[in-house]
Amino acid sequence: MNFNEFRYIIDEAGMMLWRRKGANIISILIMGLSLLVVVVFVLVTLNISRVIGKAGTELRIFVYLEDAVDGRTAENIQYRLLGMKGVEEVVFISRREALDDFKQSLGEGSDFLDDLEFNPLPDAYRVKLKPDYLGSRFMERLGAEIGSWEGVEEARYGKRWIERAEKLVKGFYMVDFVLGLIIFFSVVFVISNTVRLTVLYRRKTIEVMKLVGATNAYIRTPFIIEGALQGIIASLLAIGLLCAVFTAGCRYLPELVFLGWEAIVIFITFCALLGAAVSFAAMRRFLKI
Amino acid sequence: MTTHSTRVVVGVYHLTKSFGKQFVLRDINLQVANGEFVFLVGHSGAGKSTLLRLIYMDDFPTSGQVVVGPYVSTRMQRSIIPQLRRRIGIIFQDFKLLEDRNVFENVALAMRINGTPMGEIKRQATDILTRVGLYHKRYEYPPALSGGEQQRVSIARAVANRPAVLLADEPTGNLDPVVTRSILDLLFKINAGGTAVLMATHDLDMVKSFGQRIIYLEDGRIKRDKEMIYVGDLRERIAESKVGREAEELGDHDLSDRQEE
Ligand SMILES: Nc1ncnc2c1ncn2[C@@H]1O[C@H](COP(=O)(O)OP(=O)(O)O)[C@@H](O)[C@H]1O
Ligand SMILES: [Mg+2]
């Protein structure tokens, strides 16, 4: 391939895009809208998993001490807790603090507690686990072990609640994954058909080029460039629309986060490659060149 | 096979073509010499288009061989086909022009694809468009042209790379008699410049008065070649034909050149 041929190929790609503006704009709109579905899905998944992750890190194990426990035993328990695998932080909560907290959480209706002659709550340690160790299985094992120690009345971590939440989260990710697959393949299908139509539409151009002796590279390259450009423009369109959706959503949910710029770059690159690949495949399949 | 001692630009040898069980061409043998003008005549379905397609190697023979210059069908690679196509010009009944490009760009396409420099393309396209009488319409788009004009553009494109042979598949099939005549004249003119022409047509009446070599194809076989069996008919028609004088000259010339076997 000499320089002129190279220049003409680029020129052909520009000509294809420009001379068929109308058809191209429609293709790009179709692609952009279907890609919008993808990015909205990714954004929603991202935000939900963030909320789930945050909720997970709030989990604590409460180690309640026996009433009669003396200071040394209590201290011992604290050291043993700190020495355990997966423990990040241990905080002592005295029975008085616990009662105050409880009163505060009840608010207005807490007056009846003032009539109590004694504090029914025990002293306790609040144990925070490292993120990797959060999970009902590990917490159950830990709880059972701690519960058997001398001076410990019981260790609690909201077993029922956690197990239910975990099931729910697992279910969510499974549905989310399947939905993601369906959306992904639908979008690839829509895009490849859109591009295929573009290629079919230019069947005659391709036929004529073959007749006059154009090489496959000369015929194919402009289509691949066109496919890649369509992918890039459509992905930018989708991101632009997502910005609008995001801004609107933030009015109701100010804690929403947007896609990171790495994700956006990967997305645009992916769309460029998808456009090019789909264009290439359409040419192969329909034109046998 | 012929008295011409010149080079053979298209050779077809023991060619058979079938699509599944249907034989479309059987044992075809023919040669087109450098600078020769040949009509390939046969009814619709006789196999003319198929034969031409095998010559420009859009398809390949079931058995036998096609030879075009240095290119041999039995030893052809897909990647070489573009090179072959640049050495031959092809025109069709439906012109096959790109409607989103103007006349100049349609002609230029044939030269762009082999990387001809822009200046050279401009010069060459100007020259050819002048020769086909369409230089003044170089910025028009095909839909704005008449059928005859469109065919002229497609001829200009076909000869842009100065091919040794021009293949024409019913090039006047969509045109009225007057325009047909002018297109044939243009093809004769191009032929006079040294380009061999192989033109397929179903219209024997139209071409038999010209006295060129006619290959008659019937049911996939060559019925007649070389013999000038239409001579009597030709003489008869000379008187009534507007183009009688020309046809006579051409005819006599070819007659003397071709009577042998
Ligand atoms: N690609 C093909 N597949 C099957 N049959 C074909 C194909 N091309 C041509 N034919 C058959 O070959 C015969 C000759 O066709 P064609 O060469 O187009 O004739 P002509 O150009 O003389 O009218 C026809 O019967 C046609 O149906
Ligand atoms: Mg035909």
XYZ file of C-alpha atoms and ligand atoms in Angstrom:
578
model
C 0.000 0.000 0.000
C 1.506 3.327 -0.979
C 0.872 6.717 0.563
C -1.781 7.691 -1.982
C -3.728 4.513 -1.371
C -3.596 5.162 2.366
C -4.771 8.713 1.881
C -7.610 7.607 -0.379
C -8.755 5.001 2.154
C -9.031 7.630 4.896
C -10.735 9.867 2.377
C -13.262 7.118 1.547
C -14.125 6.735 5.236
C -14.732 10.469 5.539
C -16.777 10.461 2.364
C -18.891 7.528 3.596
C -19.671 9.249 6.874
C -20.311 12.617 5.313
C -22.286 11.671 2.231
C -24.606 9.453 4.213
C -25.082 11.805 7.142
C -28.788 11.050 7.479
C -28.439 7.274 7.664
C -25.409 7.616 9.916
C -27.184 9.912 12.348
C -30.024 7.425 12.645
C -27.621 4.520 13.230
C -25.745 6.518 15.837
C -28.984 7.461 17.600
C -30.099 3.832 17.740
C -26.704 2.753 19.048
C -26.493 5.639 21.506
C -29.898 4.898 22.999
C -29.195 1.197 23.402
C -25.818 2.011 24.946
C -27.642 4.366 27.319
C -29.464 1.310 28.667
C -26.076 -0.264 29.347
C -24.584 2.706 31.169
C -27.739 3.323 33.189
C -27.625 -0.311 34.235
C -23.961 -0.039 35.191
C -24.597 3.168 37.135
C -27.515 1.654 39.058
C -25.543 -1.508 39.837
C -22.588 0.571 40.968
C -24.683 2.643 43.346
C -26.609 -0.270 44.784
C -23.461 -2.275 45.421
C -21.960 0.775 47.117
C -24.911 0.980 49.474
C -24.678 -2.752 50.162
C -20.968 -2.518 50.830
C -21.472 0.374 53.222
C -24.189 -1.476 55.103
C -21.863 -4.458 55.391
C -19.111 -2.470 57.078
C -21.504 -1.292 59.790
C -21.810 -4.834 61.118
C -20.496 -5.364 64.660
C -20.278 -8.192 67.138
C -21.459 -7.301 70.659
C -19.737 -9.270 73.407
C -21.826 -8.996 76.616
C -20.013 -9.585 79.878
C -21.367 -11.416 82.895
C -22.573 -9.158 85.720
C -20.085 -10.475 88.199
C -17.027 -10.187 86.022
C -14.083 -8.426 87.589
C -11.839 -5.819 86.011
C -8.962 -8.179 85.232
C -11.101 -10.768 83.512
C -12.742 -8.008 81.477
C -9.345 -6.685 80.463
C -8.233 -10.183 79.559
C -11.245 -10.597 77.354
C -10.397 -7.373 75.563
C -6.829 -8.542 74.830
C -8.014 -11.921 73.643
C -10.492 -10.218 71.319
C -7.844 -7.926 69.909
C -5.595 -10.919 69.291
C -8.178 -12.755 67.200
C -7.905 -13.134 63.478
C -10.031 -10.647 61.527
C -10.654 -8.238 64.404
C -9.992 -4.614 63.609
C -11.209 -2.685 66.613
C -12.600 -3.367 70.084
C -14.489 -0.671 71.985
C -15.696 -0.964 75.569
C -19.263 0.180 76.190
C -20.223 0.453 79.841
C -23.709 -0.444 80.975
C -24.406 3.227 81.667
C -23.385 4.318 78.160
C -25.509 1.547 76.782
C -28.497 2.724 78.706
C -27.996 6.338 77.641
C -27.694 5.241 74.033
C -30.826 3.206 74.386
C -32.687 6.143 75.906
C -31.524 8.407 73.153
C -32.595 5.983 70.472
C -36.045 5.743 72.008
C -36.333 9.533 72.232
C -39.687 10.797 73.598
C -40.905 7.432 74.814
C -37.889 6.800 77.005
C -39.342 8.320 80.170
C -40.356 4.981 81.613
C -36.685 4.041 81.837
C -36.144 6.753 84.454
C -38.314 4.718 86.832
C -35.930 1.777 86.683
C -34.278 1.030 89.984
C -31.318 -0.671 88.437
C -29.678 -0.836 84.992
C -30.607 -4.138 83.325
C -27.950 -3.788 80.617
C -24.553 -5.482 80.904
C -21.124 -4.087 80.109
C -20.055 -4.990 76.613
C -17.327 -4.877 73.990
C -18.226 -3.778 70.507
C -16.029 -5.660 68.030
C -15.475 -4.359 64.532
C -14.167 -6.837 61.956
C -11.883 -6.207 59.003
C -13.915 -5.894 55.766
C -12.708 -9.235 54.394
C -14.055 -11.068 57.441
C -17.580 -9.699 57.340
C -19.977 -12.508 56.648
C -22.396 -14.679 58.551
C -20.277 -17.821 58.408
C -17.175 -16.314 59.991
C -19.169 -14.246 62.434
C -21.061 -17.288 63.603
C -17.855 -19.189 64.267
C -16.353 -16.231 66.067
C -19.499 -15.657 68.105
C -19.661 -19.295 69.225
C -16.023 -19.241 70.316
C -16.252 -15.970 72.210
C -19.488 -17.039 73.847
C -17.725 -19.974 75.504
C -15.110 -17.822 77.221
C -15.118 -17.317 80.947
C -16.784 -14.049 81.957
C -18.694 -13.716 78.660
C -22.443 -13.981 78.872
C -23.016 -14.091 75.158
C -21.801 -12.761 71.815
C -24.420 -11.328 69.479
C -24.224 -10.143 65.932
C -27.797 -10.098 64.597
C -27.601 -13.597 63.162
C -31.056 -13.742 61.627
C -30.832 -10.299 60.147
C -27.426 -10.879 58.580
C -28.401 -14.202 57.094
C -31.490 -12.693 55.516
C -29.575 -9.706 54.213
C -26.900 -11.946 52.764
C -29.457 -14.007 50.910
C -31.041 -10.862 49.586
C -27.724 -9.451 48.410
C -26.789 -12.742 46.777
C -30.153 -12.781 45.008
C -29.700 -9.216 43.912
C -26.283 -9.870 42.390
C -27.555 -12.936 40.602
C -30.524 -11.114 39.080
C -28.271 -8.170 38.320
C -25.764 -10.412 36.565
C -28.392 -12.164 34.445
C -30.006 -8.833 33.609
C -26.573 -7.485 32.693
C -25.957 -10.397 30.345
C -29.341 -9.959 28.699
C -28.786 -6.231 28.252
C -25.270 -6.792 26.960
C -26.295 -9.314 24.330
C -29.363 -7.320 23.290
C -27.221 -4.267 22.775
C -24.594 -6.173 20.820
C -27.426 -7.606 18.737
C -28.988 -4.203 18.099
C -25.656 -2.652 17.223
C -24.528 -5.452 14.944
C -27.830 -5.314 13.096
C -27.628 -1.566 12.739
C -24.107 -1.804 11.379
C -25.048 -4.748 9.192
C -27.786 -2.645 7.625
C -25.264 0.086 6.934
C -23.029 -2.447 5.237
C -25.900 -3.986 3.294
C -26.958 -0.543 2.227
C -23.572 -0.120 0.613
C -23.594 -3.461 -1.099
C -23.483 -1.796 -4.456
C -20.526 0.376 -3.484
C -18.655 -2.732 -2.441
C -19.627 -4.608 -5.584
C -18.444 -1.739 -7.774
C -15.197 -1.419 -5.864
C -14.507 -5.102 -6.352
C -15.256 -4.801 -10.057
C -12.799 -1.997 -10.613
C -10.107 -3.880 -8.725
C -10.049 -2.440 -5.218
C -8.194 -4.600 -2.713
C -10.008 -5.953 0.321
C -8.084 -3.541 2.518
C -9.252 -0.622 0.401
C -12.871 -1.754 0.568
C -12.920 -2.860 4.165
C -10.865 -0.267 5.995
C -13.272 2.645 5.484
C -16.107 0.512 6.839
C -14.103 -0.442 9.889
C -13.154 3.184 10.507
C -16.779 4.152 10.059
C -17.898 1.435 12.496
C -15.367 2.564 15.092
C -16.356 6.218 14.710
C -20.039 5.350 15.012
C -19.226 3.399 18.180
C -17.281 6.309 19.665
C -19.908 8.927 18.853
C -22.712 6.673 20.086
C -20.871 5.995 23.355
C -20.276 9.725 23.883
C -23.952 10.288 23.244
C -24.843 7.600 25.793
C -22.489 9.104 28.398
C -23.935 12.560 27.732
C -27.472 11.289 28.227
C -26.363 9.411 31.336
C -25.049 12.713 32.748
C -28.502 14.183 32.281
C -30.159 11.169 33.921
C -27.634 11.352 36.755
C -28.170 15.058 37.363
C -31.920 14.503 37.494
C -31.484 11.516 39.832
C -29.229 13.470 42.192
C -32.106 15.778 43.058
C -33.827 12.881 44.773
C -30.797 10.867 45.851
C -27.925 13.267 46.488
C -25.607 10.404 47.499
C -25.485 8.933 43.981
C -22.025 8.500 42.493
C -21.119 8.727 38.790
C -18.952 6.336 36.792
C -15.232 6.838 37.268
C -13.285 8.249 34.334
C -11.436 4.937 33.882
C -14.775 3.205 33.398
C -15.783 5.857 30.860
C -12.544 5.475 28.897
C -12.928 1.686 28.919
C -16.545 2.027 27.801
C -15.713 4.325 24.874
C -12.825 2.100 23.794
C -15.063 -0.918 24.035
C -17.695 0.764 21.843
C -15.087 1.739 19.260
C -13.817 -1.837 19.110
C -17.343 -3.221 19.036
C -18.289 -0.938 16.129
C -15.176 -1.902 14.201
C -15.518 -5.625 14.928
C -19.187 -5.735 14.063
C -18.523 -3.871 10.816
C -15.737 -6.284 9.957
C -17.932 -9.299 10.723
C -20.830 -7.922 8.691
C -18.553 -7.464 5.692
C -17.203 -10.966 5.982
C -20.560 -12.594 6.427
C -22.489 -10.737 3.767
C -19.881 -9.961 1.191
C -17.476 -12.849 1.393
C -14.438 -10.702 0.897
C -7.280 -20.424 -34.158
C -7.272 -17.105 -35.889
C -5.178 -15.613 -38.612
C -4.131 -12.857 -36.262
C -0.611 -13.325 -35.133
C -1.265 -10.927 -32.285
C -1.424 -11.776 -28.614
C -4.419 -13.470 -27.102
C -5.896 -11.241 -24.361
C -8.641 -13.621 -23.315
C -8.432 -17.370 -23.746
C -11.091 -19.848 -22.703
C -10.188 -23.528 -22.945
C -12.492 -26.539 -22.529
C -14.505 -24.569 -20.045
C -17.474 -26.173 -18.349
C -19.557 -24.544 -15.674
C -22.340 -26.080 -13.663
C -24.388 -24.864 -10.749
C -25.220 -28.016 -8.885
C -26.569 -30.421 -11.467
C -27.418 -27.719 -14.010
C -24.779 -27.286 -16.709
C -24.690 -23.664 -17.804
C -21.620 -23.781 -20.041
C -20.174 -26.842 -21.789
C -16.783 -27.203 -23.367
C -16.345 -23.587 -24.352
C -13.264 -22.719 -26.381
C -12.584 -19.210 -27.559
C -9.829 -16.684 -27.873
C -10.005 -12.950 -28.130
C -6.979 -11.348 -29.736
C -5.414 -8.069 -28.830
C -7.466 -5.250 -30.332
C -10.270 -7.492 -31.532
C -13.999 -6.722 -31.319
C -16.210 -9.720 -30.584
C -19.942 -9.973 -30.089
C -21.149 -12.788 -27.847
C -24.716 -13.424 -28.913
C -27.276 -15.722 -27.346
C -30.776 -15.833 -25.966
C -31.465 -14.881 -22.422
C -30.266 -17.743 -20.236
C -27.754 -18.970 -22.806
C -24.894 -18.388 -20.388
C -23.378 -15.113 -21.629
C -23.230 -13.383 -18.282
C -21.851 -16.496 -16.661
C -19.116 -16.719 -19.271
C -18.166 -13.079 -18.710
C -18.181 -13.582 -14.960
C -15.784 -16.462 -15.373
C -13.555 -14.247 -17.483
C -13.363 -11.488 -14.880
C -13.074 -14.260 -12.317
C -16.034 -13.422 -10.160
C -16.560 -17.171 -10.283
C -14.462 -20.107 -11.443
C -14.974 -22.882 -13.992
C -16.138 -26.329 -12.950
C -13.524 -27.618 -15.348
C -11.321 -26.084 -17.988
C -9.411 -22.842 -17.870
C -9.693 -19.132 -18.358
C -6.568 -17.185 -19.207
C -6.497 -13.395 -19.120
C -3.041 -12.038 -19.839
C -0.813 -13.526 -17.166
C -3.741 -14.634 -15.007
C -4.852 -18.262 -15.141
C -8.119 -19.285 -13.454
C -6.761 -22.578 -12.185
C -3.845 -20.883 -10.484
C -5.663 -17.854 -9.138
C -5.503 -16.599 -5.585
C -8.197 -14.361 -4.154
C -5.649 -11.726 -3.288
C -4.583 -11.445 -6.928
C -8.074 -10.816 -8.284
C -7.866 -7.012 -7.803
C -4.784 -6.962 -10.036
C -6.680 -8.812 -12.758
C -9.627 -6.440 -12.466
C -7.362 -3.452 -12.978
C -6.271 -4.917 -16.311
C -9.790 -5.318 -17.653
C -12.699 -2.938 -17.950
C -16.241 -4.119 -17.260
C -19.543 -2.484 -18.132
C -23.098 -3.622 -17.512
C -26.665 -3.055 -18.534
C -27.348 -1.252 -15.248
C -24.179 0.905 -15.388
C -23.260 0.231 -11.750
C -22.356 3.813 -10.987
C -22.114 5.059 -7.414
C -24.990 7.450 -7.002
C -23.509 9.383 -4.131
C -20.490 10.365 -6.217
C -20.367 12.699 -9.153
C -19.224 11.783 -12.636
C -15.634 12.776 -12.011
C -15.465 10.808 -8.747
C -16.971 7.732 -10.366
C -14.273 7.741 -13.007
C -11.578 8.642 -10.490
C -12.510 5.650 -8.305
C -10.933 3.227 -10.763
C -7.646 5.100 -10.475
C -7.798 5.872 -6.760
C -7.923 2.200 -5.854
C -4.484 1.588 -7.302
C -3.003 4.642 -5.668
C -2.612 6.823 -8.768
C -1.454 10.318 -7.714
C -4.200 12.945 -7.649
C -2.661 15.052 -10.424
C -2.482 12.066 -12.725
C -6.081 11.127 -11.906
C -7.249 14.632 -12.790
C -5.417 14.632 -16.091
C -6.514 11.154 -17.077
C -10.169 11.660 -16.015
C -10.345 14.939 -17.896
C -9.002 13.245 -20.985
C -11.414 10.300 -20.837
C -14.450 12.388 -19.983
C -13.671 14.604 -22.940
C -13.441 11.548 -25.154
C -16.827 10.230 -24.053
C -18.245 13.738 -24.390
C -19.164 14.307 -20.772
C -16.498 16.638 -19.472
C -19.061 19.395 -19.091
C -21.116 17.132 -16.800
C -18.261 16.095 -14.551
C -19.877 17.518 -11.418
C -23.299 15.976 -12.066
C -24.490 12.984 -10.061
C -25.610 9.844 -11.938
C -29.328 10.167 -11.147
C -29.277 13.492 -12.991
C -27.957 11.853 -16.177
C -29.767 10.042 -18.974
C -29.220 6.313 -19.452
C -26.885 6.900 -22.374
C -24.846 9.396 -20.390
C -24.610 7.043 -17.453
C -23.339 4.296 -19.717
C -20.735 6.694 -21.084
C -19.568 7.396 -17.551
C -19.321 3.679 -16.839
C -17.339 3.202 -20.052
C -15.044 6.053 -19.034
C -14.506 4.378 -15.681
C -13.895 1.004 -17.343
C -11.160 2.324 -19.622
C -9.574 4.662 -17.069
C -6.750 2.242 -16.339
C -6.181 1.590 -20.084
C -7.234 -2.062 -19.956
C -6.247 -4.533 -22.667
C -9.806 -5.778 -22.893
C -13.248 -4.356 -22.199
C -16.002 -6.785 -21.189
C -19.520 -5.538 -21.835
C -22.584 -7.420 -20.580
C -25.614 -6.186 -22.533
C -24.400 -2.587 -22.286
C -27.276 -1.296 -24.411
C -29.992 -3.393 -22.793
C -31.609 -0.387 -21.142
C -31.171 2.086 -23.959
C -33.290 3.166 -26.917
C -32.055 2.455 -30.466
C -30.533 5.869 -31.120
C -28.610 5.902 -27.872
C -27.687 2.257 -28.415
C -26.114 3.224 -31.677
C -24.086 5.992 -30.075
C -22.849 3.673 -27.331
C -21.841 1.086 -29.933
C -20.005 3.810 -31.816
C -18.177 4.732 -28.653
C -17.201 1.099 -28.130
C -15.955 0.909 -31.728
C -13.954 4.061 -31.138
C -12.395 2.616 -28.001
C -11.686 -0.579 -29.908
C -10.043 1.459 -32.667
C -7.700 2.771 -29.990
C -6.439 -0.770 -29.478
C -8.619 -2.093 -26.662
C -10.162 -5.504 -27.320
C -13.906 -5.602 -26.688
C -16.020 -8.639 -25.830
C -19.644 -7.619 -25.797
C -22.520 -9.886 -24.803
C -25.954 -9.227 -26.240
C -29.149 -11.118 -26.927
C -29.906 -8.918 -29.897
C -28.487 -10.556 -32.994
C -30.381 -8.216 -35.302
C -28.703 -5.245 -33.742
C -25.148 -6.463 -34.155
C -25.111 -8.646 -37.214
C -24.990 -5.695 -39.567
C -21.640 -4.558 -38.252
C -19.706 -7.461 -39.634
C -17.692 -7.980 -36.465
C -16.851 -11.439 -35.269
C -19.888 -13.012 -33.649
C -19.783 -15.934 -31.262
C -23.172 -17.538 -31.004
C -23.952 -19.148 -27.689
C -26.861 -21.523 -27.348
C -27.694 -23.550 -24.256
C -24.206 -23.125 -22.933
C -22.436 -24.257 -26.089
C -20.761 -22.254 -28.819
C -22.950 -22.762 -31.838
C -20.992 -20.754 -34.360
C -17.852 -18.741 -34.329
C -15.801 -17.126 -37.060
C -17.875 -18.366 -39.984
C -19.555 -15.388 -41.483
C -22.847 -17.065 -42.068
C -24.713 -13.830 -41.827
C -23.058 -12.398 -44.915
C -26.082 -12.708 -47.101
C -28.234 -11.136 -44.519
C -25.662 -8.440 -44.038
C -25.574 -7.521 -47.745
C -29.332 -7.329 -47.776
C -29.414 -4.962 -44.898
C -26.708 -2.657 -46.094
C -29.052 -0.882 -48.448
C -31.644 -0.087 -45.828
C -29.277 0.531 -42.971
C -28.391 4.078 -42.030
C -25.012 2.816 -41.106
C -24.611 0.724 -44.195
C -21.421 2.237 -45.429
C -19.588 1.831 -42.168
C -20.854 -1.681 -41.701
C -19.775 -2.637 -45.173
C -16.277 -1.373 -44.634
C -15.947 -3.063 -41.298
C -17.599 -6.214 -42.576
C -15.457 -6.583 -45.673
C -12.354 -5.991 -43.689
C -13.221 -8.654 -41.193
C -14.424 -11.068 -43.841
C -11.123 -11.116 -45.623
C -9.394 -11.420 -42.332
C -11.352 -14.315 -41.002
C -12.230 -16.784 -43.687
C -10.257 -19.815 -42.797
C -10.548 -22.874 -40.633
N -25.102 -18.205 -9.532
C -25.929 -19.008 -10.193
N -26.503 -20.063 -9.586
C -27.320 -20.906 -10.248
N -27.649 -20.757 -11.513
C -27.127 -19.731 -12.201
C -26.249 -18.796 -11.573
N -25.876 -17.875 -12.494
C -26.500 -18.214 -13.630
N -27.251 -19.316 -13.463
C -28.046 -19.981 -14.500
O -27.239 -20.099 -15.630
C -27.996 -19.904 -16.795
C -27.335 -18.863 -17.652
O -27.448 -17.616 -17.027
P -26.751 -16.322 -17.599
O -25.310 -16.574 -17.745
O -27.152 -15.186 -16.751
O -27.422 -16.174 -19.020
P -27.479 -14.936 -19.997
O -26.582 -13.869 -19.459
O -27.036 -15.461 -21.297
O -28.902 -14.497 -20.030
C -29.383 -19.537 -16.362
O -30.196 -20.675 -16.479
C -29.227 -19.163 -14.930
O -30.363 -19.481 -14.208
Mg -27.032 -11.917 -18.896
